[in-house]
Coordinates of C-alpha atoms in Angstrom, one line a residue:
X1 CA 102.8 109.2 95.9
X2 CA 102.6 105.8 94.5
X3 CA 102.6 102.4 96.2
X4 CA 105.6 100.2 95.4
X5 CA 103.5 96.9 94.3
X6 CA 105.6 93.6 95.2
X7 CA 105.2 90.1 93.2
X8 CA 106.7 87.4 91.6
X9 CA 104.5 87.7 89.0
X10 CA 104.9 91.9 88.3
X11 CA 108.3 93.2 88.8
X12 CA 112.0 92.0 90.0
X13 CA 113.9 94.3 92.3
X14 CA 117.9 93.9 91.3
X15 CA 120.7 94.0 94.1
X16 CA 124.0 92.3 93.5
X17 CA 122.9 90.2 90.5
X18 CA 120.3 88.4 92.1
X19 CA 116.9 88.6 91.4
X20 CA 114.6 89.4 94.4
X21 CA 111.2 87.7 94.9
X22 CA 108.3 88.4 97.1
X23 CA 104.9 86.3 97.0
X24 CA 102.0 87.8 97.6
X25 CA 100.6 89.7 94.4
X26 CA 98.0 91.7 96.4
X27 CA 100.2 93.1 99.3
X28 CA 102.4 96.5 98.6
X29 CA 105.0 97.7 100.4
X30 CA 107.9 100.9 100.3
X31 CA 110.9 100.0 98.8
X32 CA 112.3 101.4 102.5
X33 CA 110.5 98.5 104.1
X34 CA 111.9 95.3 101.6
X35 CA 115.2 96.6 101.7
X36 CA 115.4 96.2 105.5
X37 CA 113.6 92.7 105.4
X38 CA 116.2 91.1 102.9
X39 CA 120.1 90.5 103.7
X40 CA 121.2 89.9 100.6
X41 CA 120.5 93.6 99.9
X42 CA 123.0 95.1 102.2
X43 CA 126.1 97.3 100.5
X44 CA 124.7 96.9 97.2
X45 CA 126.7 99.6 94.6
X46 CA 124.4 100.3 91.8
X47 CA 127.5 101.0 89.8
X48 CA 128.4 97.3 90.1
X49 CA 126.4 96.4 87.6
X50 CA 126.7 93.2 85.2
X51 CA 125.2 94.5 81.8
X52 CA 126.6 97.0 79.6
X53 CA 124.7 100.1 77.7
X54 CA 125.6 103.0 75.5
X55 CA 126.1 106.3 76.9
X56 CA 122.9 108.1 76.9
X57 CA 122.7 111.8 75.7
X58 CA 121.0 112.9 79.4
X59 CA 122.6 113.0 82.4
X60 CA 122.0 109.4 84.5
X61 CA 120.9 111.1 87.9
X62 CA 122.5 108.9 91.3
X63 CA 121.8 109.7 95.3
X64 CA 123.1 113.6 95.8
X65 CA 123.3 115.0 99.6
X66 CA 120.0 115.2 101.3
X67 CA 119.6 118.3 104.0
X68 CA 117.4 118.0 107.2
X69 CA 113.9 117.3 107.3
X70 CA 111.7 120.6 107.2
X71 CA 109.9 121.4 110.2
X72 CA 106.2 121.6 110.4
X73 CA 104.7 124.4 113.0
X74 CA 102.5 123.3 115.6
X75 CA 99.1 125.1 114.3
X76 CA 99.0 123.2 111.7
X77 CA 97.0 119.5 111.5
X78 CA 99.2 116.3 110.9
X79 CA 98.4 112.8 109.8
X80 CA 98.5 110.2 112.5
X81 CA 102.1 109.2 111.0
X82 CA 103.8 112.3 111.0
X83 CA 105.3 112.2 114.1
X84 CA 106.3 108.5 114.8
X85 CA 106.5 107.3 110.7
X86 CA 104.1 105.0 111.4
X87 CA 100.7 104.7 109.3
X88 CA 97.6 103.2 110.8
X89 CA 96.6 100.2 108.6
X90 CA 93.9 101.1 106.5
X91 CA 90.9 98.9 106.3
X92 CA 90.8 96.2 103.6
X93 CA 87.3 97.6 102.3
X94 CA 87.0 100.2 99.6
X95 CA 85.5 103.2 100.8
X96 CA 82.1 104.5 99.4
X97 CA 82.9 108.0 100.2
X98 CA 79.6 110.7 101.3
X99 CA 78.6 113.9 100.4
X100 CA 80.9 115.6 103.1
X101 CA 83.6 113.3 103.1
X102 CA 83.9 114.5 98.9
X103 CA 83.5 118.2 99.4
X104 CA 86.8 117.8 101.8
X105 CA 88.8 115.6 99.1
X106 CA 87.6 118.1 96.4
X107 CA 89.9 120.5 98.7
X108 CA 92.5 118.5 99.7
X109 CA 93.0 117.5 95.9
X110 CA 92.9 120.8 94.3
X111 CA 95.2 122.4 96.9
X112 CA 97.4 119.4 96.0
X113 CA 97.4 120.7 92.2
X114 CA 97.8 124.6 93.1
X115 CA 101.4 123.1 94.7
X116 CA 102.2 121.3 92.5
X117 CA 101.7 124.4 89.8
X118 CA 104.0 126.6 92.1
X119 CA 106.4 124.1 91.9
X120 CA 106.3 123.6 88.2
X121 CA 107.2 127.4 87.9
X122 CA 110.1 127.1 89.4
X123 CA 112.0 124.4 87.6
X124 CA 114.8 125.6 85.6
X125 CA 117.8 125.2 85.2
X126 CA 120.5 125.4 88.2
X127 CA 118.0 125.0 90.4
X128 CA 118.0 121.8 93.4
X129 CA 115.4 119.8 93.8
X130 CA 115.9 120.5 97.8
X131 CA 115.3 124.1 96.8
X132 CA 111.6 122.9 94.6
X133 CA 111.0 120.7 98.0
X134 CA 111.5 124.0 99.8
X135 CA 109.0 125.4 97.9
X136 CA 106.3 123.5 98.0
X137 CA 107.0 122.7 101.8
X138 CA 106.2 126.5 102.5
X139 CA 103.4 127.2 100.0
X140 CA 101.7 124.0 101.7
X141 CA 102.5 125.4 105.3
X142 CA 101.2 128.5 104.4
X143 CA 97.8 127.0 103.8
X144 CA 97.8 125.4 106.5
X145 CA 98.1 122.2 105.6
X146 CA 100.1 119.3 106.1
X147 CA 103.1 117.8 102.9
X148 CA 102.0 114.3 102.9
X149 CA 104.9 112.5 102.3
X150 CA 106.7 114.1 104.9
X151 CA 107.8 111.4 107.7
X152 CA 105.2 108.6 106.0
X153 CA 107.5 106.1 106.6
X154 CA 110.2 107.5 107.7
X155 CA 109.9 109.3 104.0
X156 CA 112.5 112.1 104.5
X157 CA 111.0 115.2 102.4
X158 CA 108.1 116.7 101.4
X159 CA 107.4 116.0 98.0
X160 CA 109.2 113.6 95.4
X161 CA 111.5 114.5 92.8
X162 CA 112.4 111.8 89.8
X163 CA 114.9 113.0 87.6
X164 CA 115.4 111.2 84.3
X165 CA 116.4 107.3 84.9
X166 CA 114.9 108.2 88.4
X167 CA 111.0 106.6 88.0
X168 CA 109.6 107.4 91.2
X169 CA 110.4 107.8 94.9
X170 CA 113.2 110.4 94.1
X171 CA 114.3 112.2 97.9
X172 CA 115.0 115.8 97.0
X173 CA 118.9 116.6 97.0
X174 CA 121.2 119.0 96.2
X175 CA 121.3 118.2 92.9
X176 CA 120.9 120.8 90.6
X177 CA 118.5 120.6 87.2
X178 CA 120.5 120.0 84.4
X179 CA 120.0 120.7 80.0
X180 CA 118.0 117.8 78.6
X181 CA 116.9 117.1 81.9
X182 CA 112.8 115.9 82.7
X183 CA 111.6 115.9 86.0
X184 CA 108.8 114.2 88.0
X185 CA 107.2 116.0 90.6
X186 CA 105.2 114.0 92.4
X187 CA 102.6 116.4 95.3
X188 CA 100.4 115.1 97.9
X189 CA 99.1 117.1 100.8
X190 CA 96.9 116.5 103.9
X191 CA 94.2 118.9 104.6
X192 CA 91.0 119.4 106.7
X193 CA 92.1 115.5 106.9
X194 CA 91.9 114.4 104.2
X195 CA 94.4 113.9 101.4
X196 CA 95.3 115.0 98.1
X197 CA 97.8 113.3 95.5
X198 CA 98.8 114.2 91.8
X199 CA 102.3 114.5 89.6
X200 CA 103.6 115.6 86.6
X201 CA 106.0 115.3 84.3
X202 CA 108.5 118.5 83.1
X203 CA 110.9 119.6 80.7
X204 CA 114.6 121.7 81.8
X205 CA 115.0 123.3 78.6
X206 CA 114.3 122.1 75.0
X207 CA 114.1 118.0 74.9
X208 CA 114.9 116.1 72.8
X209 CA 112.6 114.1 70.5
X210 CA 112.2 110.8 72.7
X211 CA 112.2 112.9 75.9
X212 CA 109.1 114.7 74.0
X213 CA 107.1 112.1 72.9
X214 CA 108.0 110.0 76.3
X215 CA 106.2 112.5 78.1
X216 CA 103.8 112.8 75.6
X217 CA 102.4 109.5 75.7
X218 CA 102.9 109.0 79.7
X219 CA 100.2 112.2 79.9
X220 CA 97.8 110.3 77.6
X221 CA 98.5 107.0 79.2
X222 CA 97.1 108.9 83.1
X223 CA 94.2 110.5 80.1
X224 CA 92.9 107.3 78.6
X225 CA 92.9 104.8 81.7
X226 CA 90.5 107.9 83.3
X227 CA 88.0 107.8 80.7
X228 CA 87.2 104.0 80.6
X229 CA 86.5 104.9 84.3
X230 CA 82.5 104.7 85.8
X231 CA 80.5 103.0 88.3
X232 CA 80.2 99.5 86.9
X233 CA 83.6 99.4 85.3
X234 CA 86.2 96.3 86.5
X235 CA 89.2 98.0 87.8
X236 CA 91.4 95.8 85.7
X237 CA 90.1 97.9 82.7
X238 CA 92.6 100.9 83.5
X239 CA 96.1 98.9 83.5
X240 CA 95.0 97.3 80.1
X241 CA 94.2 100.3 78.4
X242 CA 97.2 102.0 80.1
X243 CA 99.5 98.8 79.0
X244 CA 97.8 98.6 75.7
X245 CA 98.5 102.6 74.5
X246 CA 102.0 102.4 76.0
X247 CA 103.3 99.1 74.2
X248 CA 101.4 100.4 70.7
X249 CA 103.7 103.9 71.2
X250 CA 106.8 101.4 71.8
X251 CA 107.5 102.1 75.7
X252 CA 106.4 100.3 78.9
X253 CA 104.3 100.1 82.0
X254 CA 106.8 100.0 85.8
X255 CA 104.6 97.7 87.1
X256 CA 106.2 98.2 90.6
X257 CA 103.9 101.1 91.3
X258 CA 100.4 101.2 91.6
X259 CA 97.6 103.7 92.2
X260 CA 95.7 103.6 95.1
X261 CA 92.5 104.4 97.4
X262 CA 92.8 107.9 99.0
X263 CA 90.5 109.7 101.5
X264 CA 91.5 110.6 105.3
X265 CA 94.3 107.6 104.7
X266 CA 96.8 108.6 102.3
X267 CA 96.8 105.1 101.2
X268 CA 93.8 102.3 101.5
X269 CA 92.4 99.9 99.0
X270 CA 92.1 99.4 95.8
X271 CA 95.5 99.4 94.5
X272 CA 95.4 100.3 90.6
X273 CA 97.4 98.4 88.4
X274 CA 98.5 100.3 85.6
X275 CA 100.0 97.1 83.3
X276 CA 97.8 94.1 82.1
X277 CA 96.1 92.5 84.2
X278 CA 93.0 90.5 85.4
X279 CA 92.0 91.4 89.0
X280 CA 89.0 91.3 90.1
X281 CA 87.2 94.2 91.8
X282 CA 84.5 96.5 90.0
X283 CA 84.2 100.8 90.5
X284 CA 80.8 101.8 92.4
X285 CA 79.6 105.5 92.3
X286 CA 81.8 107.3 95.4
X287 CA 85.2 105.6 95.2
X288 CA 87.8 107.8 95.3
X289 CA 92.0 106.9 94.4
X290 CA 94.8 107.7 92.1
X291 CA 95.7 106.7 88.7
X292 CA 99.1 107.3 87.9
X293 CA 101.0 105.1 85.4
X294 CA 105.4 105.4 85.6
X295 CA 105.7 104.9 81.7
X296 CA 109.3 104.1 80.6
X297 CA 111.4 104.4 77.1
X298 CA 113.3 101.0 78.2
X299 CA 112.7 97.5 80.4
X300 CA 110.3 98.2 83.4
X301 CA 112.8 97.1 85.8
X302 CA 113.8 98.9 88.5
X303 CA 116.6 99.1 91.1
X304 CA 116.1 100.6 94.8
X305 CA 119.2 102.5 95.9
X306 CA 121.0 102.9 99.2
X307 CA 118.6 105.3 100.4
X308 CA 115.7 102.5 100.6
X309 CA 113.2 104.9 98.5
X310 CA 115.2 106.2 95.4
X311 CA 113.5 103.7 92.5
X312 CA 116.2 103.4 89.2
X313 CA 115.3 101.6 86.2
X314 CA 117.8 99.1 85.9
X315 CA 118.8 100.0 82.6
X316 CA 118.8 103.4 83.0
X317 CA 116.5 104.9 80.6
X318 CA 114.3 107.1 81.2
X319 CA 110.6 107.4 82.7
X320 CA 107.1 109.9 83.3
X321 CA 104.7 109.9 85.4
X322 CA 101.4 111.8 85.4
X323 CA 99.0 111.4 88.3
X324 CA 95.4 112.2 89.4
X325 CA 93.3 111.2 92.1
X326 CA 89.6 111.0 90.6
X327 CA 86.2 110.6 91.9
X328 CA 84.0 107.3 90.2
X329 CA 80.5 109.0 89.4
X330 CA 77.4 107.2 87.6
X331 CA 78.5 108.5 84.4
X332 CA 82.5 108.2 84.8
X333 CA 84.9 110.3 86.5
X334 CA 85.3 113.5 87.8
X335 CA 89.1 114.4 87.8
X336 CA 89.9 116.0 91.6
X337 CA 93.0 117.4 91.5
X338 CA 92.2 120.5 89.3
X339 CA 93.4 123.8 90.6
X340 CA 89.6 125.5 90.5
X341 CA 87.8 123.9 93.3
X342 CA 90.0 125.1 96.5
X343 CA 87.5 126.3 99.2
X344 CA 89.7 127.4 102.2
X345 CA 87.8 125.4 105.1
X346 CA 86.9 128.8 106.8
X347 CA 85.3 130.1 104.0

């Protein structure tokens, strides 16, 4: 689940034609949080919207009816947030994770995947994505383990769902999967406290040729910024080589979302830029976080709607997003979130 990264100098958030500003380059916060903090943003209409475009040959995906939140039985261990909404700040420091502390993310990550794999077989067409929510909420419960997202601030379902001109953020609905449509599903899951975070990108029926090669190049986008990845690498080094590949293939880097460090906090330092960049900060050997670059066919920016989490592109085209949460080793990185590794915590 990514961070939503605020600056003046990354991204512009739209609401009734003014362009909204926020200072500090190094802070992130949910879209749920700046809409609250801002008055101009009150009874914004997307559909109000100042600049005209062509109709698009996919379906341009709006809030749909959200049901309740999905209960969580008692046997199972919860995050410190998933009963008030309310995550403990993480400490500023990157964590240098140890032996133990990687054996449980290896876990945590690679039940993550397995989710997200039962998901992906479920996507057709006619299908919700409250129903895909559904799915994975069980299969998670059924491990024994906890949905991530589910209640992190205030975050109303289990899992995300970005559909089309959705980039990231998307609250499952009742809408169902249309022809043409490609969906993001983004999984993160908290077990033997620790947790695990990855997404993909997939295809309702035959796509069309820019849908194909979108998804395409957001896939190798997440594939190349992990392999310039090792212990002496500047973090910096991912978002150029992530910017660089998507601008040569003619699409563009959100830069309103970020990776970020993962271990018994779902989110803690370093956030990972996935645009061009010059940030300081260098990988040592036992950092653990998330790459996971929102690439879009249009102009990176992005509206929040009414529901305070829902993240448009402003223009409506289209985005992907692949994700995985990696491990920094001596001679570069050891992708986590692979299905093989799960080791039930009994066992």
């Amino acid at each position: 689940m990514a961070l939503h990264l605020t600056s003046k100098n990354i991204c512009r958030t739209v609401y009734n034609k003014h362009t909204l500003l926020t200072s500090n380059a190094k802070s992130f916060i949910n879209p749920l949080q700046s809409i609250k903090s801002n008055e101009q943003l009150r009874g914004y209409s997307r559909r109000r919207s100042w600049f005209k475009a062509k109709k698009p040959a996919y379906d341009i995906v709006d809030l749909c009816e959200v049901g309740t939140r999905r209960s969580v039985p008692e046997f199972v261990p919860k995050p410190p947030y998933a009963a008030t909404g309310i995550e403990n700040e993480p400490e500023s420091q990157i964590q240098i994770l140890d032996a133990e502390s990687v054996r449980c993310m290896r876990n945590s990550c690679s039940l993550a995947k397995i989710l997200l794999d039962e998901v992906a077989r479920h996507i057709k067409l006619g299908v919700t994505t409250d129903e895909l929510d559904a799915i994975a909420h069980s299969t998670c419960i059924n491990f024994g383990a906890y949905p991530s997202p589910l209640n992190y601030r205030g975050f109303p379902k289990s899992i995300c769902t970005s559909v089309n001109n959705i980039a990231c953020h998307g609250i499952p609905d009742s809408r169902k999967l249309k022809k043409g449509d490609i969906i993001s599903v983004d999984i993160s899951v908290f077990y033997n406290g620790f947790h695990g975070d990855c997404a993909s990108t997939y295809f309702v029926n035959q796509p069309d040729p820019m849908a194909q090669k979108l998804v395409e190049v957001a896939q190798l986008c997440l594939l190349e910024g992990i392999k310039v990845c090792h212990h002496g690498q500047k973090f910096c080094a991912i978002g150029n080589t992530i910017s660089n590949l998507a601008k040569s293939q003619g699409f563009s880097v959100i830069p309103a979302f970020c990776g970020h460090g993962i271990s018994s906090s779902f989110h803690c330092s370093p956030n990972i830029l996935h645009y061009e960049n010059e940030e300081p900060g260098i990988m040592q050997k036992g950092m653990i976080f998330t790459i996971e670059p929102v690439i879009c066919e249009g102009a990176p920016d992005i509206v929040i709607l009414e529901d305070g989490w829902t993240a448009s592109t402003e223009d409506n085209s289209r985005s992907a997003q692949f994700e995985h949460t990696i491990l920094i080793t001596e001679e570069g990185a050891e992708i986590l979130t692979v299905p093989d590794k799960f080791k039930p915590q009994n066992s």
